[in-house]
Tab-separated table of C-alpha atoms in Angstrom:
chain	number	residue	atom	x	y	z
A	1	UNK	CA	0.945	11.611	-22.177
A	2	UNK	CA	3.720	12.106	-19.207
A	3	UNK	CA	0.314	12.813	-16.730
A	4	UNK	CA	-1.133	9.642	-17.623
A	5	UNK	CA	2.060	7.918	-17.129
A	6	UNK	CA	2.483	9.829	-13.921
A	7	UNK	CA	-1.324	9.200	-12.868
A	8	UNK	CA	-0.938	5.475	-13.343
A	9	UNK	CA	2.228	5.122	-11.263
A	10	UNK	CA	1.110	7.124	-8.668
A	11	UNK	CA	-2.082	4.731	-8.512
A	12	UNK	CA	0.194	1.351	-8.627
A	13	UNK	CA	2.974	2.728	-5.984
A	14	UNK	CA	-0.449	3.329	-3.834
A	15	UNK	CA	-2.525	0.201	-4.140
A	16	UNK	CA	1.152	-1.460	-4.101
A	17	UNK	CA	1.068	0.287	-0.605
A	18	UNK	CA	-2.021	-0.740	0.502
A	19	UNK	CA	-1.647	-4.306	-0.121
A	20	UNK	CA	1.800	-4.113	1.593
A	21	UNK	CA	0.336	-2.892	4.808
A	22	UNK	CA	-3.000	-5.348	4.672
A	23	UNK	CA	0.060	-8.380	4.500
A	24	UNK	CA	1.893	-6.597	7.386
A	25	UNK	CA	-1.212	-6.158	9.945
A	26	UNK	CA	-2.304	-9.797	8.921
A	27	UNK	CA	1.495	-11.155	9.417
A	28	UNK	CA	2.148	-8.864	12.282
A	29	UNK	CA	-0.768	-6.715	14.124
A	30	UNK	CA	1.473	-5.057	16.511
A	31	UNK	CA	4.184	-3.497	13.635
A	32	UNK	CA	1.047	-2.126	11.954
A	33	UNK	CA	-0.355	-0.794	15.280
A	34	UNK	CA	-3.277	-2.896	15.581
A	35	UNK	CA	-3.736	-4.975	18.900
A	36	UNK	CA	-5.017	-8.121	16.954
């Protein structure tokens, strides 16, 4: 169905998200806002 489809890539565009900002604050704190 279009929902599940819509569901799923909601779900993978937000762990996708997630998992970008984790590698940002552990690259660089201070773009993510984090002091260290």
């Amino acid at each position: 169905m279009v929902y599940d489809w819509l569901s799923t890539l909601c779900f993978a565009s937000a762990v996708l998200g997630f998992v970008s900002f984790l590698v940002i604050a552990h690259d660089r704190p201070e773009k993510a806002g984090w002091d260290g």
